[in-house]
Coordinates of C-alpha atoms in Angstrom, one line a residue:
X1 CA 35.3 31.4 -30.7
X2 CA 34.7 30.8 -27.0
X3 CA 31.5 29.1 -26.0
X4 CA 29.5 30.8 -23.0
X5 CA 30.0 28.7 -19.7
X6 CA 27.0 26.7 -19.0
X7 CA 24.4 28.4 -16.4
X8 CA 24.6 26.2 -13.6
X9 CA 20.7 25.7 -12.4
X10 CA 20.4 25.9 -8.9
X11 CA 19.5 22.9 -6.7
X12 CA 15.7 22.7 -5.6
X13 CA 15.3 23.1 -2.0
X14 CA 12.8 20.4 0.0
X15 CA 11.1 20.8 3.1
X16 CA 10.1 17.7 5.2
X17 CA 7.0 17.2 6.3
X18 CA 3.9 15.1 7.6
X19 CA 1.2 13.8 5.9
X20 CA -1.8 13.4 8.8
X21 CA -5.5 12.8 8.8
X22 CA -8.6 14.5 10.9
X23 CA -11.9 13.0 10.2
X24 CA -10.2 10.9 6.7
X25 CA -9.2 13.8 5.3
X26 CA -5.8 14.9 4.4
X27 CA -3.5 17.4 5.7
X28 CA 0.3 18.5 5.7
X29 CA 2.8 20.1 8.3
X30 CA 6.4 21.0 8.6
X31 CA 7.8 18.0 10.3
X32 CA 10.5 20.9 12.1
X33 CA 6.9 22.5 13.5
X34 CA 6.0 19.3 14.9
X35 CA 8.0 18.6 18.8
X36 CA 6.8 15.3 19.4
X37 CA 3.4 12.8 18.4
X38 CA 2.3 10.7 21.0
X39 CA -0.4 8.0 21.2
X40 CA -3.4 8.9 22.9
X41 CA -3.5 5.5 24.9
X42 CA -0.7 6.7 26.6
X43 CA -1.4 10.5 27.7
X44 CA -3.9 9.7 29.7
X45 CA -4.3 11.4 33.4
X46 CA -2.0 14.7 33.0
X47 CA -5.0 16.9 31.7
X48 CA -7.3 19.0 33.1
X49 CA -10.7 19.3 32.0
X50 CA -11.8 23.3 31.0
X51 CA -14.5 24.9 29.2
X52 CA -14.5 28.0 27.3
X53 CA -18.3 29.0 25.7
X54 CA -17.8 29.2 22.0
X55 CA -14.8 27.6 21.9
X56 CA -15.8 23.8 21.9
X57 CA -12.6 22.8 19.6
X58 CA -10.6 22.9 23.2
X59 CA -11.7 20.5 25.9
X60 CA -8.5 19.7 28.0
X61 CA -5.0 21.6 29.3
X62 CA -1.5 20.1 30.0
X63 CA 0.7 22.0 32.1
X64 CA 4.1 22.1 31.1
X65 CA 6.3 24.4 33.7
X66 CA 5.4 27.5 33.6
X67 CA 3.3 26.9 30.1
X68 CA -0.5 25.6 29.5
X69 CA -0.1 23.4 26.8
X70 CA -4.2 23.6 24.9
X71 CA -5.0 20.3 23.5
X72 CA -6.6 21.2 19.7
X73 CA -9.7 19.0 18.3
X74 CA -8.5 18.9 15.0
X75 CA -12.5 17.9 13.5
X76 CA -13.8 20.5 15.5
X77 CA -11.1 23.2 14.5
X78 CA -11.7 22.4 10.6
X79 CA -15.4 22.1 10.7
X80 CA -15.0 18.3 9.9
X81 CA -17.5 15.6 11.6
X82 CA -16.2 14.0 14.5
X83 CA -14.1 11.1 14.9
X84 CA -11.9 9.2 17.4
X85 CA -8.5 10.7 17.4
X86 CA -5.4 8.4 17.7
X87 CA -2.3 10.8 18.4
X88 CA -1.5 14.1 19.8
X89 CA 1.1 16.0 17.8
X90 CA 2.9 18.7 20.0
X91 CA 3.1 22.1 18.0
X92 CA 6.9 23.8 18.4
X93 CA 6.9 27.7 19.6
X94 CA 3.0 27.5 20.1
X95 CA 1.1 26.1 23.3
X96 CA -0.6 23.6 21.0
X97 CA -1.2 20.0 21.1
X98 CA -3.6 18.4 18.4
X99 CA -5.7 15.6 18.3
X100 CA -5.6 14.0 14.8
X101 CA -7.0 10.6 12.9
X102 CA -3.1 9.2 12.5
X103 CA -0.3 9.8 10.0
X104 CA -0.2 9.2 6.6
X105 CA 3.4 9.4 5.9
X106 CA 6.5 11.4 5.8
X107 CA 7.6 13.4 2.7
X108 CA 8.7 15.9 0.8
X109 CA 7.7 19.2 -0.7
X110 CA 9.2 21.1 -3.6
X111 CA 6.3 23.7 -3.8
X112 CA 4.5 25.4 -1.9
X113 CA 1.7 27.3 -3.6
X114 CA -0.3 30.4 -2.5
X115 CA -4.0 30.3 -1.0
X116 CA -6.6 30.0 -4.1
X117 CA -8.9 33.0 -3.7
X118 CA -11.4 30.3 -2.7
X119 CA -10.1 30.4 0.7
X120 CA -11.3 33.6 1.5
X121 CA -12.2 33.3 5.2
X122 CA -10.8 31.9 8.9
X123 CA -8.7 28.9 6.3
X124 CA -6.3 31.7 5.4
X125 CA -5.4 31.4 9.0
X126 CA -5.2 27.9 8.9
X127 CA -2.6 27.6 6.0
X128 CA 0.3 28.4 5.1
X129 CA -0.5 27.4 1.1
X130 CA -1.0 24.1 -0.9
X131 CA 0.9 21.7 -2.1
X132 CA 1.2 18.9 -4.6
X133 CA 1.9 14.9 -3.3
X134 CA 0.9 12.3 -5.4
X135 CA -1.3 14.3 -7.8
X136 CA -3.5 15.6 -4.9
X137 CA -4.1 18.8 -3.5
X138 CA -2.9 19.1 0.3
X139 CA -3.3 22.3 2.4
X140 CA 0.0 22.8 4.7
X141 CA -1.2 23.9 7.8
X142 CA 0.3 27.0 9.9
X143 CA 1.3 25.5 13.4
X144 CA 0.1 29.2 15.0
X145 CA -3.0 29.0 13.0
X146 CA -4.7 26.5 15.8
X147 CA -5.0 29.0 18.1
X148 CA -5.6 32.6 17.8
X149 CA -4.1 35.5 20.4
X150 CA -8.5 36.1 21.6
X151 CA -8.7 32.6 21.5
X152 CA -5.4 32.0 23.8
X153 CA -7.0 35.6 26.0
X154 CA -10.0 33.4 26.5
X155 CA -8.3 30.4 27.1
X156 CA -6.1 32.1 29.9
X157 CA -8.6 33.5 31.5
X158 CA -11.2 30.4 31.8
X159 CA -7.7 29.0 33.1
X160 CA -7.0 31.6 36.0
X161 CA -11.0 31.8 36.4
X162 CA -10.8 27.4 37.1
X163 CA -7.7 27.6 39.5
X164 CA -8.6 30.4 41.6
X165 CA -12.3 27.9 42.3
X166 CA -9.6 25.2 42.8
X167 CA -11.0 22.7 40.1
X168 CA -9.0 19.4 40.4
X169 CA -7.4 17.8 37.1
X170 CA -9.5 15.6 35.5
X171 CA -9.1 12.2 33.2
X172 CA -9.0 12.6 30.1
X173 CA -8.3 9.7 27.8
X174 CA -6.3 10.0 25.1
X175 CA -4.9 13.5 25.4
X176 CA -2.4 14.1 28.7
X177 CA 1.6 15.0 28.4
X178 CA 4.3 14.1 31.3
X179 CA 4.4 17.9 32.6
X180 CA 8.0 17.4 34.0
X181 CA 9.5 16.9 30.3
X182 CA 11.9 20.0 29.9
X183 CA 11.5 21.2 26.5
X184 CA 15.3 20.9 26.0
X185 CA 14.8 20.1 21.6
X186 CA 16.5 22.0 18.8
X187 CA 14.9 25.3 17.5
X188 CA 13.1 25.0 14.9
X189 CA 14.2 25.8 11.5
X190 CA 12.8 29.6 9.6
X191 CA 9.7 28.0 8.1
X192 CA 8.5 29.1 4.4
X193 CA 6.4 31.9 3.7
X194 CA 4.0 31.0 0.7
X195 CA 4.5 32.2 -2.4
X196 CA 2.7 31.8 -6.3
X197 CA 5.3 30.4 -8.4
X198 CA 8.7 29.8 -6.4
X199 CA 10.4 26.6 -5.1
X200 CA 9.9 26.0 -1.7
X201 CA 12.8 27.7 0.2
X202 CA 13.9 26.3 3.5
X203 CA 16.2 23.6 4.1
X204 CA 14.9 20.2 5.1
X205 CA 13.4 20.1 8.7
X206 CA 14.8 17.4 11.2
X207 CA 12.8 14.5 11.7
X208 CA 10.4 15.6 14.7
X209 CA 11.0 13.8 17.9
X210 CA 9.0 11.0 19.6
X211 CA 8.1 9.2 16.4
X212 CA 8.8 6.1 18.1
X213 CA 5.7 3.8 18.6
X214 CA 3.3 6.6 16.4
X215 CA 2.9 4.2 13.1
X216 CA 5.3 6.8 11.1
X217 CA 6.0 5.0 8.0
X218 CA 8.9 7.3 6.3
X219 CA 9.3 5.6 3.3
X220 CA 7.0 6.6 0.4
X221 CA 3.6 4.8 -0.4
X222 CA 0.9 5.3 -2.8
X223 CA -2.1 6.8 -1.2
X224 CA -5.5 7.6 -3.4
X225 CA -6.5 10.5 -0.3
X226 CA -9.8 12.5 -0.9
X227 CA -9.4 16.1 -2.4
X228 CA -8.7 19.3 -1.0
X229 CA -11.3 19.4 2.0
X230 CA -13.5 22.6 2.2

């Protein structure tokens, strides 16, 4: 009698990302959504100083070309108290830049889980799902999810409204970009859409760039971070 042939299981896919902290607590992102992370000691004086009322989360604007580049306070964007960011992480395909405690480390995900019904209000903006690393819950976040299209409309506008009454740049420590860099990287790989029960299914992002000098520590460490923050 012939034996059935063995079902060959199919390989688990991973997805590469970055471990990050605003205001001590924990967070995750694609490290293929994130272009480059810079120390804020070294951005400063290529920002310009703008204000938008009731939207106190962005403070600052890099120009890059033709683009405005909207520097993010992470605290202020997740409700979190404040605290003294120490990098700027560049958002791929958004006009992003945010302001975060410091990195964690780099890893790997194998799951990405939907939204509880808990998050029920602007947080299902903010992520794309949860994940599991090292027996703690970690919200991924969307890279789009920083800024909205009103947001960006208001943004924009406060922009055209500054220039046109000539408002000169102003210094902001910690959070300025080289506006000549050509945005010349790779494109960025088809992120993962969440899902209940699946295996995570994108192929592992490339390494983001400008790690260099940003404390990245790629190599896995054990970490007791706080729980899922509300």
């Amino acid at each position: 009698m012939r034996l059935p042939a063995p079902t060959k299981s199919q390989p688990v896919r991973t997805e590469q990302i970055i471990l990050f902290r605003v205001s001590g607590q924990l967070f995750a992102v694609s490290s293929a959504s994130v272009k480059e992370v810079r120390s804020v000691d070294t951005l400063s004086g290529a920002a310009k100083e703008i204000a938008q009322a009731g939207l106190r989360k962005v403070r600052h604007i890099v120009q890059r070309g033709e683009h405005s580049l909207y520097v993010v306070n992470g605290a202020m964007h997740f409700g979190l108290p404040p605290y003294a960011p120490a990098l700027v992480f560049v958002l791929r395909h958004t006009r992003t830049a945010l302001l975060v405690d410091g990195i964690e480390k780099m890893t790997t995900m194998t799951r990405l889980q939907a939204l509880p019904q808990a998050f029920c209000n602007d947080e299902r903006d903010w992520y794309r799902g949860v994940t599991a690393i090292d027996q703690t819950v970690v919200p991924v976040v969307k890279p789009e999810g920083f800024l909205t299209p009103d947001e960006l409309f208001l943004l924009d506008s406060s922009l055209q409204s500054n220039e046109a009454a000539g408002a000169a740049p102003l210094g902001f420590k910690g959070a300025g970009l080289d506006p000549t860099i050509a945005d010349d990287s790779p494109s960025e790989p088809t992120l993962l859409e969440s899902s209940s029960d699946v295996p995570v299914n994108s192929d592992p992002g490339a390494a983001p760039f400008g790690f260099k000098g940003a404390g990245l520590d790629p190599t896995p460490s054990t970490i007791n971070p706080p729980s899922l923050p509300r």
